[in-house]
Amino acid sequence: MIKLRHLAAASTVALTLAIAVPPASAQWIVYDPTNFSQNVLTAARELQQINNQIQMLTNQATSLVNQARNLANLPMSTLTQLQSSIAQTQSLLSQAQNVAFNVQRIQAAYSSTYGAAPTSGSNASLFALAQTRWQNSVGAFEDSLKVQAGVVGNIGTNNSAMSSLVTASQSATGALQAAQAGNQLLALQSQQLSDLVAVLAAKGRADALQQARDAATESQGQQQYKIFSTRSGYQPGNVTMFHGN
């Protein structure tokens, strides 16, 4: 009886061990919620870091593109046109007749032609000086009209250059292009101011020569009257105008 009990107990233990111990080839899948959550958070953080790096690279690429635009040169230049206009005005000024825009030449002309009238000399020499002064005035007024005509001729060229520069400034892709367009607009303004100075100088020269001519003519008239008044007095004589029968 005791043996049977021992045998039954041993059988029960063996059966229990047989059920509890899995075969060697079988694997158990164990789900750990805490570990799974940590893995998900780690993956999310790594993904966020990757997104941040992508955004940083995108920003750097955009910055490089903007820098390239800001450093791009203006694809046009009006410098040649402006230099041509200035050269034309300078050429007209250099063609000034008789009394040029030169300090030494002006001083020489005033010493020889516009100074005080000579106290001696023939009427022919005085007439020659007056003729020279008249020619100088006429030539100066002609020069002034030429300069004015040249400046008026530059208006069309300047208008075309201004339109091109304004269009280029408005469509500039970067700061450098906008700055270069602005600088060329300032250069155009300087050229227009130089044209204005040229017109005023030519007109002022003509007016000054005419005023100098008037003053010299007055001085010459006074000198001629003085010479005439110092001559020997008039000696009256008998004059027969009609012969009687």
mmCIF file of C-alpha atoms in Angstrom:
data_model
loop_
_atom_site.group_PDB
_atom_site.id
_atom_site.type_symbol
_atom_site.label_atom_id
_atom_site.label_comp_id
_atom_site.label_asym_id
_atom_site.label_seq_id
_atom_site.Cartn_x
_atom_site.Cartn_y
_atom_site.Cartn_z
ATOM 1 C CA MET A 1 0.000 0.000 0.000
ATOM 2 C CA ILE A 2 2.786 2.335 0.882
ATOM 3 C CA LYS A 3 4.608 1.425 -2.319
ATOM 4 C CA LEU A 4 1.556 2.219 -4.377
ATOM 5 C CA ARG A 5 1.314 5.631 -2.746
ATOM 6 C CA HIS A 6 4.978 6.308 -3.472
ATOM 7 C CA LEU A 7 4.551 5.205 -7.055
ATOM 8 C CA ALA A 8 1.499 7.412 -7.515
ATOM 9 C CA ALA A 9 3.318 10.376 -6.055
ATOM 10 C CA ALA A 10 6.321 9.806 -8.259
ATOM 11 C CA SER A 11 4.096 9.581 -11.301
ATOM 12 C CA THR A 12 2.399 12.818 -10.399
ATOM 13 C CA VAL A 13 5.741 14.617 -10.011
ATOM 14 C CA ALA A 14 6.992 13.234 -13.314
ATOM 15 C CA LEU A 15 3.839 14.323 -15.123
ATOM 16 C CA THR A 16 4.094 17.754 -13.610
ATOM 17 C CA LEU A 17 7.707 18.121 -14.695
ATOM 18 C CA ALA A 18 6.815 16.883 -18.157
ATOM 19 C CA ILE A 19 4.162 19.557 -18.537
ATOM 20 C CA ALA A 20 6.132 22.402 -16.938
ATOM 21 C CA VAL A 21 9.349 21.896 -18.896
ATOM 22 C CA PRO A 22 8.854 22.764 -22.585
ATOM 23 C CA PRO A 23 10.648 20.903 -25.287
ATOM 24 C CA ALA A 24 14.144 22.121 -26.220
ATOM 25 C CA SER A 25 12.989 23.237 -29.665
ATOM 26 C CA ALA A 26 10.132 25.491 -28.468
ATOM 27 C CA GLN A 27 10.603 29.379 -27.795
ATOM 28 C CA TRP A 28 8.481 31.642 -25.658
ATOM 29 C CA ILE A 29 7.668 35.307 -26.790
ATOM 30 C CA VAL A 30 7.689 37.625 -23.823
ATOM 31 C CA TYR A 31 6.072 41.154 -24.232
ATOM 32 C CA ASP A 32 7.543 43.845 -21.984
ATOM 33 C CA PRO A 33 5.440 47.072 -22.206
ATOM 34 C CA THR A 34 8.021 49.183 -20.447
ATOM 35 C CA ASN A 35 10.854 48.151 -22.727
ATOM 36 C CA PHE A 36 8.653 48.628 -25.809
ATOM 37 C CA SER A 37 7.771 52.180 -24.760
ATOM 38 C CA GLN A 38 11.416 53.049 -24.241
ATOM 39 C CA ASN A 39 12.283 51.717 -27.696
ATOM 40 C CA VAL A 40 9.509 53.779 -29.282
ATOM 41 C CA LEU A 41 10.660 56.948 -27.524
ATOM 42 C CA THR A 42 14.263 56.328 -28.564
ATOM 43 C CA ALA A 43 13.224 55.839 -32.210
ATOM 44 C CA ALA A 44 11.099 59.014 -32.077
ATOM 45 C CA ARG A 45 14.012 61.020 -30.715
ATOM 46 C CA GLU A 46 16.352 59.722 -33.398
ATOM 47 C CA LEU A 47 13.785 60.540 -36.086
ATOM 48 C CA GLN A 48 13.417 64.076 -34.707
ATOM 49 C CA GLN A 49 17.191 64.532 -34.789
ATOM 50 C CA ILE A 50 17.257 63.394 -38.406
ATOM 51 C CA ASN A 51 14.480 65.862 -39.257
ATOM 52 C CA ASN A 52 16.385 68.652 -37.511
ATOM 53 C CA GLN A 53 19.530 67.848 -39.476
ATOM 54 C CA ILE A 54 17.558 67.838 -42.733
ATOM 55 C CA GLN A 55 16.046 71.227 -41.866
ATOM 56 C CA MET A 56 19.471 72.616 -40.974
ATOM 57 C CA LEU A 57 20.917 71.436 -44.287
ATOM 58 C CA THR A 58 17.947 72.964 -46.105
ATOM 59 C CA ASN A 59 18.494 76.292 -44.344
ATOM 60 C CA GLN A 60 22.190 76.226 -45.186
ATOM 61 C CA ALA A 61 21.415 75.510 -48.841
ATOM 62 C CA THR A 62 18.916 78.385 -48.917
ATOM 63 C CA SER A 63 21.483 80.681 -47.307
ATOM 64 C CA LEU A 64 24.077 79.756 -49.919
ATOM 65 C CA VAL A 65 21.591 80.422 -52.705
ATOM 66 C CA ASN A 66 20.746 83.824 -51.218
ATOM 67 C CA GLN A 67 24.433 84.664 -50.846
ATOM 68 C CA ALA A 68 25.004 83.755 -54.472
ATOM 69 C CA ARG A 69 22.156 86.033 -55.484
ATOM 70 C CA ASN A 70 23.463 88.862 -53.325
ATOM 71 C CA LEU A 71 26.912 88.525 -54.895
ATOM 72 C CA ALA A 72 25.652 88.345 -58.481
ATOM 73 C CA ASN A 73 26.748 91.291 -60.643
ATOM 74 C CA LEU A 74 24.306 93.475 -62.526
ATOM 75 C CA PRO A 75 24.117 92.075 -66.072
ATOM 76 C CA MET A 76 24.194 95.534 -67.663
ATOM 77 C CA SER A 77 26.213 98.737 -67.545
ATOM 78 C CA THR A 78 25.510 102.244 -68.850
ATOM 79 C CA LEU A 79 29.044 103.469 -68.191
ATOM 80 C CA THR A 80 29.956 103.546 -71.899
ATOM 81 C CA GLN A 81 26.909 105.655 -72.749
ATOM 82 C CA LEU A 82 27.600 108.084 -69.918
ATOM 83 C CA GLN A 83 31.269 108.415 -70.868
ATOM 84 C CA SER A 84 30.274 109.066 -74.490
ATOM 85 C CA SER A 85 27.892 111.847 -73.452
ATOM 86 C CA ILE A 86 30.509 113.450 -71.212
ATOM 87 C CA ALA A 87 33.147 113.222 -73.951
ATOM 88 C CA GLN A 88 30.799 114.936 -76.395
ATOM 89 C CA THR A 89 30.149 117.822 -74.012
ATOM 90 C CA GLN A 90 33.865 118.163 -73.246
ATOM 91 C CA SER A 91 34.624 118.238 -76.976
ATOM 92 C CA LEU A 92 32.180 121.087 -77.485
ATOM 93 C CA LEU A 93 33.729 123.041 -74.623
ATOM 94 C CA SER A 94 37.223 122.485 -76.036
ATOM 95 C CA GLN A 95 36.097 124.026 -79.341
ATOM 96 C CA ALA A 96 35.560 127.417 -77.712
ATOM 97 C CA GLN A 97 36.574 130.078 -80.189
ATOM 98 C CA ASN A 98 39.179 132.794 -79.601
ATOM 99 C CA VAL A 99 39.019 132.975 -75.796
ATOM 100 C CA ALA A 100 39.144 129.374 -74.536
ATOM 101 C CA PHE A 101 38.235 128.022 -71.104
ATOM 102 C CA ASN A 102 41.770 128.535 -69.896
ATOM 103 C CA VAL A 103 42.975 130.900 -67.201
ATOM 104 C CA GLN A 104 46.179 131.889 -69.016
ATOM 105 C CA ARG A 105 44.349 132.463 -72.309
ATOM 106 C CA ILE A 106 41.739 134.609 -70.587
ATOM 107 C CA GLN A 107 44.382 136.699 -68.848
ATOM 108 C CA ALA A 108 46.227 137.225 -72.114
ATOM 109 C CA ALA A 109 43.023 138.244 -73.913
ATOM 110 C CA TYR A 110 42.104 140.757 -71.254
ATOM 111 C CA SER A 111 45.587 142.227 -71.264
ATOM 112 C CA SER A 112 45.669 142.686 -75.020
ATOM 113 C CA THR A 113 42.065 143.221 -76.054
ATOM 114 C CA TYR A 114 39.858 144.066 -73.094
ATOM 115 C CA GLY A 115 42.176 146.211 -71.037
ATOM 116 C CA ALA A 116 42.211 149.960 -70.835
ATOM 117 C CA ALA A 117 42.123 151.675 -74.189
ATOM 118 C CA PRO A 118 45.580 152.754 -75.405
ATOM 119 C CA THR A 119 46.370 156.419 -74.964
ATOM 120 C CA SER A 120 48.001 156.531 -78.360
ATOM 121 C CA GLY A 121 47.459 154.761 -81.610
ATOM 122 C CA SER A 122 45.696 155.224 -84.866
ATOM 123 C CA ASN A 123 42.013 154.899 -85.427
ATOM 124 C CA ALA A 124 42.752 151.806 -87.475
ATOM 125 C CA SER A 125 44.310 150.004 -84.492
ATOM 126 C CA LEU A 126 41.422 150.997 -82.248
ATOM 127 C CA PHE A 127 38.981 149.715 -84.843
ATOM 128 C CA ALA A 128 40.892 146.418 -85.074
ATOM 129 C CA LEU A 129 40.618 145.911 -81.313
ATOM 130 C CA ALA A 130 36.899 146.653 -81.426
ATOM 131 C CA GLN A 131 36.513 144.179 -84.281
ATOM 132 C CA THR A 132 38.339 141.481 -82.295
ATOM 133 C CA ARG A 133 36.092 142.005 -79.298
ATOM 134 C CA TRP A 134 33.008 141.767 -81.491
ATOM 135 C CA GLN A 135 34.248 138.527 -83.026
ATOM 136 C CA ASN A 136 34.946 137.094 -79.584
ATOM 137 C CA SER A 137 31.410 137.873 -78.434
ATOM 138 C CA VAL A 138 29.815 136.435 -81.560
ATOM 139 C CA GLY A 139 31.935 133.277 -81.291
ATOM 140 C CA ALA A 140 31.106 132.888 -77.597
ATOM 141 C CA PHE A 141 27.379 133.053 -78.247
ATOM 142 C CA GLU A 142 27.792 130.486 -81.027
ATOM 143 C CA ASP A 143 29.747 128.231 -78.682
ATOM 144 C CA SER A 144 27.039 128.563 -76.062
ATOM 145 C CA LEU A 145 24.364 127.495 -78.548
ATOM 146 C CA LYS A 146 26.467 124.493 -79.607
ATOM 147 C CA VAL A 147 26.887 123.322 -76.029
ATOM 148 C CA GLN A 148 23.177 123.733 -75.374
ATOM 149 C CA ALA A 149 22.375 121.722 -78.509
ATOM 150 C CA GLY A 150 24.780 118.968 -77.456
ATOM 151 C CA VAL A 151 23.273 118.741 -73.992
ATOM 152 C CA VAL A 152 19.773 118.576 -75.446
ATOM 153 C CA GLY A 153 21.004 115.767 -77.696
ATOM 154 C CA ASN A 154 22.112 113.840 -74.611
ATOM 155 C CA ILE A 155 18.598 113.837 -73.170
ATOM 156 C CA GLY A 156 17.471 110.916 -75.318
ATOM 157 C CA THR A 157 20.492 108.809 -74.370
ATOM 158 C CA ASN A 158 20.090 109.654 -70.692
ATOM 159 C CA ASN A 159 16.391 108.785 -70.767
ATOM 160 C CA SER A 160 17.132 105.374 -72.276
ATOM 161 C CA ALA A 161 19.851 104.703 -69.693
ATOM 162 C CA MET A 162 17.574 105.774 -66.838
ATOM 163 C CA SER A 163 14.759 103.468 -67.969
ATOM 164 C CA SER A 164 17.133 100.514 -68.242
ATOM 165 C CA LEU A 165 18.635 101.156 -64.819
ATOM 166 C CA VAL A 166 15.275 101.555 -63.084
ATOM 167 C CA THR A 167 14.071 98.302 -64.648
ATOM 168 C CA ALA A 168 17.270 96.535 -63.595
ATOM 169 C CA SER A 169 16.967 97.902 -60.060
ATOM 170 C CA GLN A 170 13.381 96.739 -59.689
ATOM 171 C CA SER A 171 14.175 93.260 -61.009
ATOM 172 C CA ALA A 172 17.452 92.852 -59.098
ATOM 173 C CA THR A 173 17.888 89.367 -57.637
ATOM 174 C CA GLY A 174 20.268 90.411 -54.879
ATOM 175 C CA ALA A 175 21.669 93.266 -52.863
ATOM 176 C CA LEU A 176 24.746 93.693 -55.080
ATOM 177 C CA GLN A 177 22.691 94.109 -58.244
ATOM 178 C CA ALA A 178 20.429 96.653 -56.541
ATOM 179 C CA ALA A 179 23.456 98.578 -55.247
ATOM 180 C CA GLN A 180 25.141 98.572 -58.655
ATOM 181 C CA ALA A 181 21.968 99.816 -60.325
ATOM 182 C CA GLY A 182 21.738 102.582 -57.731
ATOM 183 C CA ASN A 183 25.376 103.538 -58.292
ATOM 184 C CA GLN A 184 24.829 103.781 -62.029
ATOM 185 C CA LEU A 185 21.768 105.957 -61.459
ATOM 186 C CA LEU A 186 23.949 108.255 -59.353
ATOM 187 C CA ALA A 187 26.523 108.286 -62.173
ATOM 188 C CA LEU A 188 23.766 109.255 -64.612
ATOM 189 C CA GLN A 189 22.728 112.073 -62.296
ATOM 190 C CA SER A 190 26.340 113.258 -62.101
ATOM 191 C CA GLN A 191 26.572 113.268 -65.892
ATOM 192 C CA GLN A 192 23.397 115.340 -66.145
ATOM 193 C CA LEU A 193 24.769 117.777 -63.575
ATOM 194 C CA SER A 194 27.998 118.077 -65.574
ATOM 195 C CA ASP A 195 25.937 118.886 -68.667
ATOM 196 C CA LEU A 196 24.122 121.579 -66.698
ATOM 197 C CA VAL A 197 27.446 123.010 -65.505
ATOM 198 C CA ALA A 198 28.696 123.029 -69.103
ATOM 199 C CA VAL A 199 25.634 124.958 -70.292
ATOM 200 C CA LEU A 200 25.958 127.498 -67.499
ATOM 201 C CA ALA A 201 29.680 127.878 -68.138
ATOM 202 C CA ALA A 202 29.217 128.430 -71.881
ATOM 203 C CA LYS A 203 26.381 130.898 -71.327
ATOM 204 C CA GLY A 204 28.309 132.672 -68.580
ATOM 205 C CA ARG A 205 31.367 132.929 -70.836
ATOM 206 C CA ALA A 206 29.326 134.526 -73.613
ATOM 207 C CA ASP A 207 27.698 136.986 -71.220
ATOM 208 C CA ALA A 208 31.042 137.844 -69.596
ATOM 209 C CA LEU A 209 32.721 138.499 -72.958
ATOM 210 C CA GLN A 210 29.839 140.696 -74.044
ATOM 211 C CA GLN A 211 29.990 142.655 -70.805
ATOM 212 C CA ALA A 212 33.750 142.985 -71.177
ATOM 213 C CA ARG A 213 33.230 144.185 -74.736
ATOM 214 C CA ASP A 214 30.759 146.811 -73.577
ATOM 215 C CA ALA A 215 33.161 148.006 -70.901
ATOM 216 C CA ALA A 216 36.081 148.117 -73.342
ATOM 217 C CA THR A 217 33.996 149.975 -75.902
ATOM 218 C CA GLU A 218 33.064 152.552 -73.283
ATOM 219 C CA SER A 219 36.706 152.924 -72.268
ATOM 220 C CA GLN A 220 37.749 153.274 -75.901
ATOM 221 C CA GLY A 221 35.055 155.875 -76.540
ATOM 222 C CA GLN A 222 36.244 157.927 -73.578
ATOM 223 C CA GLN A 223 39.834 157.724 -74.774
ATOM 224 C CA GLN A 224 38.898 158.742 -78.300
ATOM 225 C CA TYR A 225 36.935 161.690 -76.986
ATOM 226 C CA LYS A 226 39.897 162.681 -74.820
ATOM 227 C CA ILE A 227 42.244 162.556 -77.814
ATOM 228 C CA PHE A 228 39.813 164.539 -79.895
ATOM 229 C CA SER A 229 39.255 167.161 -77.206
ATOM 230 C CA THR A 230 42.994 167.789 -76.728
ATOM 231 C CA ARG A 231 43.646 168.602 -80.349
ATOM 232 C CA SER A 232 44.266 172.203 -81.418
ATOM 233 C CA GLY A 233 41.221 174.406 -81.215
ATOM 234 C CA TYR A 234 39.056 175.226 -84.139
ATOM 235 C CA GLN A 235 40.160 178.254 -86.142
ATOM 236 C CA PRO A 236 37.220 180.022 -87.712
ATOM 237 C CA GLY A 237 37.534 181.309 -91.248
ATOM 238 C CA ASN A 238 35.478 183.034 -93.900
ATOM 239 C CA VAL A 239 33.411 180.660 -95.963
ATOM 240 C CA THR A 240 31.497 181.745 -99.008
ATOM 241 C CA MET A 241 28.548 179.508 -99.613
ATOM 242 C CA PHE A 242 26.797 181.379 -102.420
ATOM 243 C CA HIS A 243 28.257 183.463 -105.123
ATOM 244 C CA GLY A 244 26.243 186.535 -106.030
ATOM 245 C CA ASN A 245 25.931 188.001 -109.525
#
